[in-house]
XYZ file of C-alpha atoms in Angstrom:
319
model
C 0.000 0.000 0.000
C 2.801 2.413 0.878
C 4.654 1.586 -2.338
C 1.485 2.426 -4.289
C 1.046 5.714 -2.404
C -2.232 4.349 -1.020
C -1.326 3.589 2.603
C -4.287 3.143 4.959
C -3.740 2.438 8.654
C -5.523 -0.684 9.946
C -8.313 -0.413 12.507
C -7.117 -3.628 14.107
C -4.265 -6.121 13.872
C -4.715 -9.674 12.630
C -4.035 -12.387 15.203
C -1.885 -14.603 12.990
C -2.079 -17.484 15.464
C -5.809 -17.769 14.771
C -5.017 -19.129 11.298
C -2.589 -21.838 12.390
C -3.602 -25.484 12.360
C -6.635 -25.115 10.075
C -6.932 -27.292 6.958
C -8.476 -26.331 3.625
C -11.828 -27.792 4.721
C -11.957 -25.653 7.883
C -11.050 -28.571 10.161
C -7.831 -29.452 12.024
C -4.783 -29.791 9.794
C -3.752 -33.153 11.267
C -5.902 -35.091 8.796
C -4.283 -33.425 5.800
C -0.797 -34.067 7.170
C -1.559 -37.706 7.942
C -3.143 -38.546 4.572
C 0.224 -39.339 2.882
C 0.752 -42.148 5.414
C -2.450 -43.857 4.290
C -1.498 -43.289 0.673
C 1.918 -44.904 1.143
C 0.353 -47.948 2.814
C -2.074 -48.357 -0.071
C 0.762 -48.216 -2.595
C 2.792 -50.786 -0.676
C -0.284 -52.999 -0.461
C -0.666 -52.735 -4.228
C 2.882 -53.992 -4.736
C 4.683 -50.711 -5.359
C 8.350 -50.871 -4.216
C 8.931 -49.282 -0.805
C 11.253 -46.542 -2.077
C 8.757 -45.443 -4.734
C 5.857 -45.490 -2.276
C 7.777 -43.367 0.229
C 8.794 -40.937 -2.512
C 5.174 -40.536 -3.571
C 4.148 -39.980 0.047
C 6.806 -37.340 0.512
C 5.646 -35.501 -2.618
C 2.040 -35.524 -1.388
C 3.074 -34.265 2.057
C 5.097 -31.473 0.452
C 2.112 -30.399 -1.668
C -0.234 -30.506 1.305
C 2.080 -28.400 3.475
C 2.594 -25.813 0.735
C -1.151 -25.615 0.142
C -1.891 -25.252 3.864
C 0.681 -22.471 4.292
C -0.690 -20.613 1.260
C -4.294 -20.964 2.481
C -3.385 -19.687 5.954
C -1.554 -16.744 4.440
C -4.492 -15.856 2.224
C -6.911 -16.108 5.135
C -4.840 -13.775 7.292
C -4.317 -11.379 4.380
C -8.063 -11.178 3.725
C -8.742 -10.178 7.338
C -5.945 -7.589 7.262
C -7.472 -6.103 4.099
C -10.876 -5.907 5.798
C -9.294 -3.959 8.668
C -8.303 -1.070 6.360
C -11.013 1.415 5.380
C -11.686 1.547 1.630
C -9.151 -1.175 0.788
C -9.756 -4.251 -1.376
C -7.308 -6.486 -3.184
C -6.031 -7.704 -6.509
C -4.739 -11.154 -7.285
C -1.007 -11.420 -7.936
C 0.346 -14.447 -9.763
C 3.218 -16.553 -8.480
C 4.844 -17.671 -11.712
C 4.319 -19.993 -13.453
C 0.513 -19.903 -13.203
C -2.414 -21.827 -14.662
C -4.999 -20.328 -17.018
C -7.683 -20.185 -14.306
C -5.487 -17.931 -12.172
C -4.116 -15.868 -15.067
C -7.507 -14.478 -16.093
C -8.090 -13.232 -12.531
C -4.745 -11.430 -12.191
C -4.845 -7.700 -11.469
C -8.634 -7.511 -11.102
C -9.849 -5.474 -8.127
C -12.032 -7.224 -5.542
C -13.850 -5.697 -2.596
C -12.673 -6.405 0.952
C -15.346 -9.085 1.502
C -14.887 -10.975 -1.779
C -13.723 -14.577 -1.417
C -10.404 -15.676 -2.900
C -10.958 -18.335 -5.556
C -8.265 -20.992 -5.525
C -7.572 -24.489 -6.803
C -5.533 -27.202 -5.042
C -1.909 -26.080 -4.617
C -2.728 -22.533 -5.757
C 0.022 -20.117 -4.671
C -1.447 -16.792 -5.839
C -1.501 -13.900 -3.363
C -3.701 -11.009 -2.191
C -2.221 -7.575 -2.897
C -4.077 -4.889 -0.887
C -5.023 -1.854 -2.968
C -7.902 0.457 -3.877
C -7.833 -0.010 -7.649
C -7.143 -2.377 -10.524
C -3.457 -3.053 -11.104
C -2.187 -3.938 -14.573
C 1.518 -3.270 -14.600
C 3.465 -6.468 -15.164
C 3.305 -10.207 -15.763
C 2.085 -10.892 -12.206
C -0.961 -8.598 -12.377
C -1.817 -8.333 -16.101
C -3.213 -11.475 -17.797
C -2.185 -10.390 -21.283
C 1.309 -9.338 -20.244
C 1.744 -12.765 -18.663
C 0.418 -14.454 -21.819
C 2.832 -12.491 -24.019
C 5.747 -13.429 -21.756
C 5.278 -17.115 -22.643
C 6.543 -18.905 -25.726
C 3.985 -20.397 -28.123
C 4.675 -23.831 -26.644
C 4.158 -22.549 -23.100
C 0.972 -20.751 -24.154
C -0.365 -23.955 -25.703
C 0.431 -25.912 -22.542
C -1.223 -23.407 -20.207
C -4.311 -22.536 -22.287
C -4.584 -25.587 -24.602
C -3.472 -25.357 -28.226
C -6.835 -24.139 -29.522
C -7.396 -21.751 -26.637
C -3.941 -20.208 -26.937
C -4.326 -19.779 -30.684
C -7.667 -18.071 -30.178
C -6.017 -15.593 -27.814
C -3.095 -15.054 -30.208
C -5.661 -14.346 -32.910
C -7.162 -11.553 -30.846
C -9.767 -13.511 -28.921
C -10.845 -12.306 -25.463
C -8.962 -14.365 -22.868
C -11.834 -14.155 -20.408
C -14.218 -15.664 -22.956
C -11.730 -18.353 -23.939
C -11.059 -19.504 -20.384
C -13.705 -20.644 -17.968
C -12.230 -18.723 -15.039
C -14.084 -20.623 -12.317
C -13.485 -24.183 -13.412
C -11.578 -26.053 -10.752
C -11.559 -23.067 -8.401
C -12.810 -23.110 -4.812
C -13.074 -20.630 -1.993
C -10.404 -21.066 0.685
C -12.089 -22.553 3.744
C -14.787 -24.268 1.679
C -15.861 -27.805 2.527
C -13.969 -30.627 0.849
C -17.080 -31.938 -0.916
C -16.901 -28.941 -3.234
C -20.140 -27.277 -2.176
C -20.369 -23.547 -2.920
C -20.405 -20.902 -0.241
C -23.812 -20.581 1.404
C -25.067 -24.019 0.311
C -23.570 -26.065 3.105
C -23.862 -24.875 6.700
C -20.861 -26.962 7.798
C -18.553 -24.999 5.494
C -19.374 -21.839 7.478
C -17.657 -23.151 10.607
C -14.213 -24.317 11.635
C -13.532 -26.740 14.470
C -10.142 -25.149 15.232
C -10.054 -23.678 18.730
C -13.384 -25.251 19.682
C -12.106 -28.153 21.764
C -12.607 -28.348 25.529
C -9.370 -26.413 26.126
C -9.657 -24.197 23.038
C -10.214 -20.453 23.137
C -13.834 -20.889 22.043
C -14.683 -23.916 24.172
C -17.288 -26.011 22.404
C -18.905 -23.020 20.719
C -19.182 -22.966 16.952
C -16.631 -20.680 15.302
C -17.367 -18.967 12.004
C -14.745 -18.901 9.251
C -13.713 -15.503 7.825
C -15.458 -16.396 4.552
C -18.722 -17.066 6.390
C -18.378 -13.802 8.310
C -18.022 -11.834 5.086
C -21.032 -13.589 3.572
C -23.314 -13.194 6.584
C -22.512 -9.481 6.979
C -22.791 -8.611 3.315
C -21.651 -5.026 2.707
C -21.714 -4.120 6.412
C -17.970 -3.778 6.976
C -18.312 -2.500 10.554
C -20.334 -5.566 11.540
C -17.837 -7.848 9.798
C -14.971 -6.319 11.797
C -16.894 -6.929 15.017
C -17.373 -10.597 14.105
C -13.742 -10.967 13.023
C -12.725 -9.778 16.482
C -15.395 -11.907 18.160
C -14.154 -15.088 16.510
C -10.485 -14.402 17.184
C -9.208 -13.466 13.749
C -8.361 -9.842 14.453
C -7.022 -7.952 17.440
C -8.130 -4.418 18.329
C -5.480 -1.836 17.405
C -2.632 -1.804 19.910
C -3.827 -4.827 21.863
C -2.199 -8.194 22.461
C -3.643 -11.369 24.015
C -1.240 -11.276 26.974
C -2.236 -7.717 27.840
C -0.919 -4.248 27.056
C 1.564 -2.322 29.193
C -0.092 0.865 30.406
C 1.501 3.971 31.952
C 0.982 4.030 35.732
C 0.174 0.362 36.038
C 1.796 -3.037 35.873
C 5.556 -3.479 35.802
C 7.868 -0.528 36.168
C 10.258 0.379 33.355
C 13.194 -1.047 35.313
C 11.375 -4.361 35.659
C 10.708 -4.741 31.949
C 12.539 -7.462 30.071
C 14.324 -6.722 26.784
C 11.360 -8.250 24.962
C 8.917 -6.045 26.892
C 10.926 -2.958 25.978
C 11.012 -3.845 22.287
C 7.264 -4.307 22.272
C 6.687 -1.126 24.318
C 8.865 0.991 22.022
C 7.228 -0.410 18.889
C 3.784 0.294 20.312
C 4.710 3.880 21.205
C 6.001 4.408 17.663
C 2.778 3.019 16.210
C 0.669 5.207 18.497
C 2.662 8.205 17.252
C 1.842 7.264 13.662
C -1.832 6.955 14.546
C -1.623 10.511 15.869
C -0.327 11.617 12.478
C 3.279 12.276 13.547
C 6.669 10.896 12.514
C 7.858 8.543 15.294
C 11.476 8.574 14.119
C 12.283 12.288 13.821
C 11.046 15.786 13.109
C 10.289 15.286 9.416
C 6.815 14.746 7.947
C 5.015 11.437 8.323
C 5.191 9.668 4.943
C 3.341 6.506 3.863
C 6.630 4.604 3.899
C 7.389 5.662 7.488
C 3.869 4.742 8.600
C 4.170 1.329 6.939
C 7.584 0.744 8.567
C 6.219 1.525 12.029
C 3.230 -0.729 11.440
C 5.407 -3.608 10.217
C 7.751 -3.189 13.192
C 4.883 -3.225 15.691
C 3.275 -6.229 14.005
C 6.553 -8.130 14.248
C 6.993 -7.610 17.985
C 3.269 -7.989 18.672
C 3.271 -11.418 17.019
C 6.258 -12.632 19.062
C 5.689 -10.784 22.320
C 8.921 -8.898 21.711
C 10.938 -12.110 21.596
C 13.784 -12.643 19.124
C 13.769 -16.133 17.681
C 16.873 -17.522 15.981
C 17.317 -20.641 13.904
């Protein structure tokens, strides 16, 4: 946003931990991670050599992990976009990309629009307020032109690619929704709103979970149920643990005149305190790092810094 000159401060910070451990069907991720084990056993039972069966299982596990990480990232990004007034998103390709993703690149979507994806999709949300058509990652035709004829034929089929080369409309040539699903949708492929189960996730709803045994809506369901009412959607995103109020952390916020004294603060506490003070200064419209004017880049730097220490409690983790 800052790089585009369109920076908008968030009204709340995403709780990234709320997106951990959730599979593509909205349930716990353990099932997805365990599925390669069952697949390997089936291959061995069918007479496939052990080394080949294990190799196939490793490939499936790798795909599942990559897909889960991408889905979690997209879910968190969608909530962060919703927290910024007047901000939507465009789809950015992660090259190489399939035809279904290419035709969606660079198109502007409102904050509450679901992110269509297929298995192993690695496209990203890019927060913005307008269409973006600048390069091969955000312009379908620029991406098409960057490919050789052979690559175009492979991605769009020989007939489809030729039709585009002949001046045909890419969006008419490609069925943009074939094979695409909404992240968080049920595994049976039902569309949003047609299956009540797809509106809920079981993550965090165990006996010891943050939500007890209460049903927990997914971000996609929250957007759908609230329609165009962004304020109500933000309330529900906070209610169901996907977003934190601005300047707040689950373990509590250090307040002047209360809690630990400055001398009692750990190094981690001080990092978090300083980052929060800098962010509060930005929210007041002032430059937290000097006497110069507050620029979008400075505001974005302060936000990123605060997010970093907020997510880790001020701790520095090393490999």
